[in-house]
Amino acid sequence: MTAHCHIKDLQTRIAVNGDQAAFKELYYLLYKELFRFATIFLPGKELAEEVLQDVFTRVWLQREKLPLVNNLKIYLYSSVKNTAINYRKRYPLQSLSGPDLSAIELIYDYRTPEELMISDQMVAHINKAIKEMPPKRKLIFLLVKEDQLKYREVAEILNISIKTVETQMSISLKRLSFVVQFHLSAK
């Protein structure tokens, strides 16, 4: 079963049966990536946790409306983004000038160096290139590569065109390709 189908199944079980186990599974399935996404918009982890609690509480309290939601994952990302922005307005002393993407690094799941053939030094060069990306490009890259969202989904979450996502990803990938090529040729 694909991740989308699994989420759709959980959505149905929550909406139709008020299935608490399905709700808990949905929460744990998406918590990590939604938490990371919330921390992009908020100055503290406590606020990010609060946002997630608010979003998931609203989902549970309004579960009878879930059948109207076409893509629950996009709905949750959008809800987290909007709730986080509202929290930032509520806490002006802690407000940020823009999304804080400085601490985000691409996470590599590599088993052995032979399997993925990526050295620690290569990872460091790639992470440095990612950190140097402009904030919006970095956010798009994170959502596509880390959270494995489709371009259409990222465009919907960020309220931008699919073409903008495509363009930003193309620029990001070209830059990373240059970094990798430069690193390999330097060896």
PDB file of C-alpha atoms in Angstrom:
ATOM      1  CA  MET A   1       0.000   0.000   0.000  1.00  0.00           C
ATOM      2  CA  THR A   2       1.430   3.398  -0.956  1.00  0.00           C
ATOM      3  CA  ALA A   3       1.868   6.097   1.662  1.00  0.00           C
ATOM      4  CA  HIS A   4      -0.915   8.157   0.075  1.00  0.00           C
ATOM      5  CA  CYS A   5      -3.305   5.194   0.130  1.00  0.00           C
ATOM      6  CA  HIS A   6      -2.355   4.413   3.729  1.00  0.00           C
ATOM      7  CA  ILE A   7      -3.055   8.010   4.789  1.00  0.00           C
ATOM      8  CA  LYS A   8      -6.355   7.920   2.866  1.00  0.00           C
ATOM      9  CA  ASP A   9      -7.295   4.704   4.707  1.00  0.00           C
ATOM     10  CA  LEU A  10      -6.473   6.276   8.078  1.00  0.00           C
ATOM     11  CA  GLN A  11      -8.443   9.373   7.086  1.00  0.00           C
ATOM     12  CA  THR A  12     -11.499   7.249   6.319  1.00  0.00           C
ATOM     13  CA  ARG A  13     -11.205   5.257   9.538  1.00  0.00           C
ATOM     14  CA  ILE A  14     -10.951   8.467  11.559  1.00  0.00           C
ATOM     15  CA  ALA A  15     -13.834  10.200   9.771  1.00  0.00           C
ATOM     16  CA  VAL A  16     -16.267   7.300   9.553  1.00  0.00           C
ATOM     17  CA  ASN A  17     -15.528   5.300  12.694  1.00  0.00           C
ATOM     18  CA  GLY A  18     -13.916   7.895  14.963  1.00  0.00           C
ATOM     19  CA  ASP A  19     -11.047   5.392  15.138  1.00  0.00           C
ATOM     20  CA  GLN A  20      -8.626   6.651  17.798  1.00  0.00           C
ATOM     21  CA  ALA A  21      -5.989   4.063  16.880  1.00  0.00           C
ATOM     22  CA  ALA A  22      -6.025   5.311  13.268  1.00  0.00           C
ATOM     23  CA  PHE A  23      -5.736   8.892  14.502  1.00  0.00           C
ATOM     24  CA  LYS A  24      -2.774   7.977  16.695  1.00  0.00           C
ATOM     25  CA  GLU A  25      -1.125   6.163  13.778  1.00  0.00           C
ATOM     26  CA  LEU A  26      -1.638   9.187  11.512  1.00  0.00           C
ATOM     27  CA  TYR A  27      -0.137  11.431  14.185  1.00  0.00           C
ATOM     28  CA  TYR A  28       2.980   9.304  14.578  1.00  0.00           C
ATOM     29  CA  LEU A  29       3.289   8.747  10.841  1.00  0.00           C
ATOM     30  CA  LEU A  30       3.437  12.467  10.011  1.00  0.00           C
ATOM     31  CA  TYR A  31       4.643  14.049  13.255  1.00  0.00           C
ATOM     32  CA  LYS A  32       8.369  14.185  12.496  1.00  0.00           C
ATOM     33  CA  GLU A  33       8.089  15.861   9.108  1.00  0.00           C
ATOM     34  CA  LEU A  34       5.300  18.226  10.202  1.00  0.00           C
ATOM     35  CA  PHE A  35       7.280  19.179  13.317  1.00  0.00           C
ATOM     36  CA  ARG A  36      10.359  19.956  11.229  1.00  0.00           C
ATOM     37  CA  PHE A  37       8.169  21.965   8.858  1.00  0.00           C
ATOM     38  CA  ALA A  38       6.647  23.944  11.767  1.00  0.00           C
ATOM     39  CA  THR A  39      10.100  24.795  13.154  1.00  0.00           C
ATOM     40  CA  ILE A  40      10.890  26.535   9.889  1.00  0.00           C
ATOM     41  CA  PHE A  41       8.224  29.142  10.653  1.00  0.00           C
ATOM     42  CA  LEU A  42       8.593  29.399  14.437  1.00  0.00           C
ATOM     43  CA  PRO A  43      11.398  30.540  16.733  1.00  0.00           C
ATOM     44  CA  GLY A  44      11.074  27.723  19.265  1.00  0.00           C
ATOM     45  CA  LYS A  45      10.448  24.004  19.360  1.00  0.00           C
ATOM     46  CA  GLU A  46       7.824  24.483  22.077  1.00  0.00           C
ATOM     47  CA  LEU A  47       5.748  26.641  19.741  1.00  0.00           C
ATOM     48  CA  ALA A  48       6.150  24.091  16.952  1.00  0.00           C
ATOM     49  CA  GLU A  49       4.843  21.366  19.265  1.00  0.00           C
ATOM     50  CA  GLU A  50       1.957  23.625  20.273  1.00  0.00           C
ATOM     51  CA  VAL A  51       1.086  24.217  16.621  1.00  0.00           C
ATOM     52  CA  LEU A  52       1.041  20.484  15.928  1.00  0.00           C
ATOM     53  CA  GLN A  53      -1.145  19.869  18.961  1.00  0.00           C
ATOM     54  CA  ASP A  54      -3.578  22.554  17.775  1.00  0.00           C
ATOM     55  CA  VAL A  55      -3.675  21.227  14.218  1.00  0.00           C
ATOM     56  CA  PHE A  56      -4.209  17.601  15.244  1.00  0.00           C
ATOM     57  CA  THR A  57      -6.776  18.595  17.874  1.00  0.00           C
ATOM     58  CA  ARG A  58      -8.752  20.464  15.205  1.00  0.00           C
ATOM     59  CA  VAL A  59      -8.514  17.448  12.896  1.00  0.00           C
ATOM     60  CA  TRP A  60      -9.926  15.198  15.608  1.00  0.00           C
ATOM     61  CA  LEU A  61     -12.670  17.622  16.652  1.00  0.00           C
ATOM     62  CA  GLN A  62     -13.706  18.157  13.038  1.00  0.00           C
ATOM     63  CA  ARG A  63     -13.157  14.573  11.885  1.00  0.00           C
ATOM     64  CA  GLU A  64     -16.618  14.355  10.345  1.00  0.00           C
ATOM     65  CA  LYS A  65     -15.410  16.899   7.752  1.00  0.00           C
ATOM     66  CA  LEU A  66     -12.400  14.775   6.753  1.00  0.00           C
ATOM     67  CA  PRO A  67     -14.171  13.134   3.793  1.00  0.00           C
ATOM     68  CA  LEU A  68     -14.217  16.598   2.187  1.00  0.00           C
ATOM     69  CA  VAL A  69     -10.401  16.773   2.301  1.00  0.00           C
ATOM     70  CA  ASN A  70      -8.923  15.565  -0.981  1.00  0.00           C
ATOM     71  CA  ASN A  71      -5.307  15.140   0.184  1.00  0.00           C
ATOM     72  CA  LEU A  72      -4.896  14.987   3.957  1.00  0.00           C
ATOM     73  CA  LYS A  73      -1.112  15.322   3.879  1.00  0.00           C
ATOM     74  CA  ILE A  74      -1.292  18.605   1.950  1.00  0.00           C
ATOM     75  CA  TYR A  75      -4.123  19.741   4.202  1.00  0.00           C
ATOM     76  CA  LEU A  76      -1.973  19.091   7.298  1.00  0.00           C
ATOM     77  CA  TYR A  77       1.079  20.853   5.847  1.00  0.00           C
ATOM     78  CA  SER A  78      -1.071  23.865   4.936  1.00  0.00           C
ATOM     79  CA  SER A  79      -2.717  23.855   8.361  1.00  0.00           C
ATOM     80  CA  VAL A  80       0.660  23.718  10.099  1.00  0.00           C
ATOM     81  CA  LYS A  81       1.972  26.577   7.949  1.00  0.00           C
ATOM     82  CA  ASN A  82      -1.096  28.761   8.530  1.00  0.00           C
ATOM     83  CA  THR A  83      -1.273  28.007  12.255  1.00  0.00           C
ATOM     84  CA  ALA A  84       2.454  28.706  12.620  1.00  0.00           C
ATOM     85  CA  ILE A  85       2.063  32.050  10.853  1.00  0.00           C
ATOM     86  CA  ASN A  86      -0.818  32.905  13.201  1.00  0.00           C
ATOM     87  CA  TYR A  87       1.348  31.964  16.194  1.00  0.00           C
ATOM     88  CA  ARG A  88       4.086  34.268  14.942  1.00  0.00           C
ATOM     89  CA  LYS A  89       1.594  37.124  14.885  1.00  0.00           C
ATOM     90  CA  ARG A  90       0.532  36.228  18.420  1.00  0.00           C
ATOM     91  CA  TYR A  91       4.130  36.278  19.706  1.00  0.00           C
ATOM     92  CA  PRO A  92       5.634  39.404  18.109  1.00  0.00           C
ATOM     93  CA  LEU A  93       8.635  39.537  20.452  1.00  0.00           C
ATOM     94  CA  GLN A  94       9.791  36.214  19.063  1.00  0.00           C
ATOM     95  CA  SER A  95       8.949  36.919  15.448  1.00  0.00           C
ATOM     96  CA  LEU A  96      11.369  36.119  12.670  1.00  0.00           C
ATOM     97  CA  SER A  97      12.048  38.076   9.517  1.00  0.00           C
ATOM     98  CA  GLY A  98      11.389  34.964   7.453  1.00  0.00           C
ATOM     99  CA  PRO A  99      11.465  31.196   7.700  1.00  0.00           C
ATOM    100  CA  ASP A 100      14.495  30.053   9.706  1.00  0.00           C
ATOM    101  CA  LEU A 101      16.169  27.469   7.546  1.00  0.00           C
ATOM    102  CA  SER A 102      19.660  27.804   8.978  1.00  0.00           C
ATOM    103  CA  ALA A 103      19.570  24.600  11.028  1.00  0.00           C
ATOM    104  CA  ILE A 104      18.149  22.393   8.303  1.00  0.00           C
ATOM    105  CA  GLU A 105      20.454  19.860   6.785  1.00  0.00           C
ATOM    106  CA  LEU A 106      19.640  17.141   4.333  1.00  0.00           C
ATOM    107  CA  ILE A 107      19.500  13.816   6.134  1.00  0.00           C
ATOM    108  CA  TYR A 108      21.163  10.915   4.395  1.00  0.00           C
ATOM    109  CA  ASP A 109      20.096   7.411   5.220  1.00  0.00           C
ATOM    110  CA  TYR A 110      23.143   5.467   4.206  1.00  0.00           C
ATOM    111  CA  ARG A 111      23.896   1.929   5.259  1.00  0.00           C
ATOM    112  CA  THR A 112      27.532   1.527   4.271  1.00  0.00           C
ATOM    113  CA  PRO A 113      29.917   3.761   2.370  1.00  0.00           C
ATOM    114  CA  GLU A 114      30.082   1.168  -0.420  1.00  0.00           C
ATOM    115  CA  GLU A 115      26.309   1.091  -0.887  1.00  0.00           C
ATOM    116  CA  LEU A 116      25.815   4.789  -1.363  1.00  0.00           C
ATOM    117  CA  MET A 117      29.349   5.857  -2.187  1.00  0.00           C
ATOM    118  CA  ILE A 118      28.973   9.161  -0.380  1.00  0.00           C
ATOM    119  CA  SER A 119      31.762  10.285   1.867  1.00  0.00           C
ATOM    120  CA  ASP A 120      31.316  12.424   4.951  1.00  0.00           C
ATOM    121  CA  GLN A 121      33.202  15.129   3.129  1.00  0.00           C
ATOM    122  CA  MET A 122      30.784  14.942   0.183  1.00  0.00           C
ATOM    123  CA  VAL A 123      27.814  15.179   2.564  1.00  0.00           C
ATOM    124  CA  ALA A 124      29.417  18.222   4.198  1.00  0.00           C
ATOM    125  CA  HIS A 125      29.854  19.912   0.782  1.00  0.00           C
ATOM    126  CA  ILE A 126      26.252  19.149  -0.171  1.00  0.00           C
ATOM    127  CA  ASN A 127      24.915  20.421   3.172  1.00  0.00           C
ATOM    128  CA  LYS A 128      26.994  23.586   2.809  1.00  0.00           C
ATOM    129  CA  ALA A 129      25.518  24.177  -0.652  1.00  0.00           C
ATOM    130  CA  ILE A 130      22.011  23.610   0.722  1.00  0.00           C
ATOM    131  CA  LYS A 131      22.608  26.048   3.601  1.00  0.00           C
ATOM    132  CA  GLU A 132      23.735  28.688   1.104  1.00  0.00           C
ATOM    133  CA  MET A 133      20.495  28.447  -0.889  1.00  0.00           C
ATOM    134  CA  PRO A 134      18.059  31.349  -0.582  1.00  0.00           C
ATOM    135  CA  PRO A 135      15.366  30.580   2.054  1.00  0.00           C
ATOM    136  CA  LYS A 136      12.466  29.910  -0.327  1.00  0.00           C
ATOM    137  CA  ARG A 137      14.582  27.662  -2.580  1.00  0.00           C
ATOM    138  CA  LYS A 138      15.846  25.780   0.464  1.00  0.00           C
ATOM    139  CA  LEU A 139      12.279  25.298   1.723  1.00  0.00           C
ATOM    140  CA  ILE A 140      11.136  23.981  -1.665  1.00  0.00           C
ATOM    141  CA  PHE A 141      14.143  21.666  -1.848  1.00  0.00           C
ATOM    142  CA  LEU A 142      13.452  20.368   1.672  1.00  0.00           C
ATOM    143  CA  LEU A 143       9.798  19.641   0.937  1.00  0.00           C
ATOM    144  CA  VAL A 144      10.585  17.836  -2.313  1.00  0.00           C
ATOM    145  CA  LYS A 145      13.694  15.908  -1.295  1.00  0.00           C
ATOM    146  CA  GLU A 146      13.297  15.388   2.452  1.00  0.00           C
ATOM    147  CA  ASP A 147       9.522  15.131   2.770  1.00  0.00           C
ATOM    148  CA  GLN A 148       9.152  13.603  -0.694  1.00  0.00           C
ATOM    149  CA  LEU A 149       6.250  15.791  -1.708  1.00  0.00           C
ATOM    150  CA  LYS A 150       5.303  16.208  -5.339  1.00  0.00           C
ATOM    151  CA  TYR A 151       5.892  19.550  -7.039  1.00  0.00           C
ATOM    152  CA  ARG A 152       2.133  20.092  -7.191  1.00  0.00           C
ATOM    153  CA  GLU A 153       1.825  19.476  -3.444  1.00  0.00           C
ATOM    154  CA  VAL A 154       4.661  21.884  -2.619  1.00  0.00           C
ATOM    155  CA  ALA A 155       3.087  24.535  -4.850  1.00  0.00           C
ATOM    156  CA  GLU A 156      -0.230  24.069  -3.066  1.00  0.00           C
ATOM    157  CA  ILE A 157       1.301  24.221   0.423  1.00  0.00           C
ATOM    158  CA  LEU A 158       3.370  27.345  -0.314  1.00  0.00           C
ATOM    159  CA  ASN A 159       0.742  29.037  -2.520  1.00  0.00           C
ATOM    160  CA  ILE A 160       3.105  29.317  -5.493  1.00  0.00           C
ATOM    161  CA  SER A 161       2.936  28.020  -9.038  1.00  0.00           C
ATOM    162  CA  ILE A 162       4.153  24.565 -10.017  1.00  0.00           C
ATOM    163  CA  LYS A 163       6.448  26.308 -12.516  1.00  0.00           C
ATOM    164  CA  THR A 164       8.111  28.190  -9.640  1.00  0.00           C
ATOM    165  CA  VAL A 165       8.709  24.903  -7.833  1.00  0.00           C
ATOM    166  CA  GLU A 166      10.120  23.355 -11.013  1.00  0.00           C
ATOM    167  CA  THR A 167      12.404  26.336 -11.617  1.00  0.00           C
ATOM    168  CA  GLN A 168      13.680  26.435  -8.034  1.00  0.00           C
ATOM    169  CA  MET A 169      14.305  22.681  -8.007  1.00  0.00           C
ATOM    170  CA  SER A 170      16.135  22.899 -11.325  1.00  0.00           C
ATOM    171  CA  ILE A 171      18.399  25.648  -9.979  1.00  0.00           C
ATOM    172  CA  SER A 172      18.987  23.669  -6.756  1.00  0.00           C
ATOM    173  CA  LEU A 173      19.825  20.452  -8.556  1.00  0.00           C
ATOM    174  CA  LYS A 174      22.168  22.199 -10.998  1.00  0.00           C
ATOM    175  CA  ARG A 175      23.985  23.834  -8.076  1.00  0.00           C
ATOM    176  CA  LEU A 176      24.259  20.548  -6.181  1.00  0.00           C
ATOM    177  CA  SER A 177      25.405  18.775  -9.334  1.00  0.00           C
ATOM    178  CA  PHE A 178      28.143  21.386  -9.733  1.00  0.00           C
ATOM    179  CA  VAL A 179      29.200  20.889  -6.094  1.00  0.00           C
ATOM    180  CA  VAL A 180      29.352  17.105  -6.518  1.00  0.00           C
ATOM    181  CA  GLN A 181      31.236  17.346  -9.823  1.00  0.00           C
ATOM    182  CA  PHE A 182      33.695  19.840  -8.303  1.00  0.00           C
ATOM    183  CA  HIS A 183      34.212  17.593  -5.273  1.00  0.00           C
ATOM    184  CA  LEU A 184      34.781  14.499  -7.436  1.00  0.00           C
ATOM    185  CA  SER A 185      37.187  16.279  -9.774  1.00  0.00           C
ATOM    186  CA  ALA A 186      39.175  17.608  -6.794  1.00  0.00           C
ATOM    187  CA  LYS A 187      39.959  14.057  -5.643  1.00  0.00           C
TER     188      LYS A 187
END
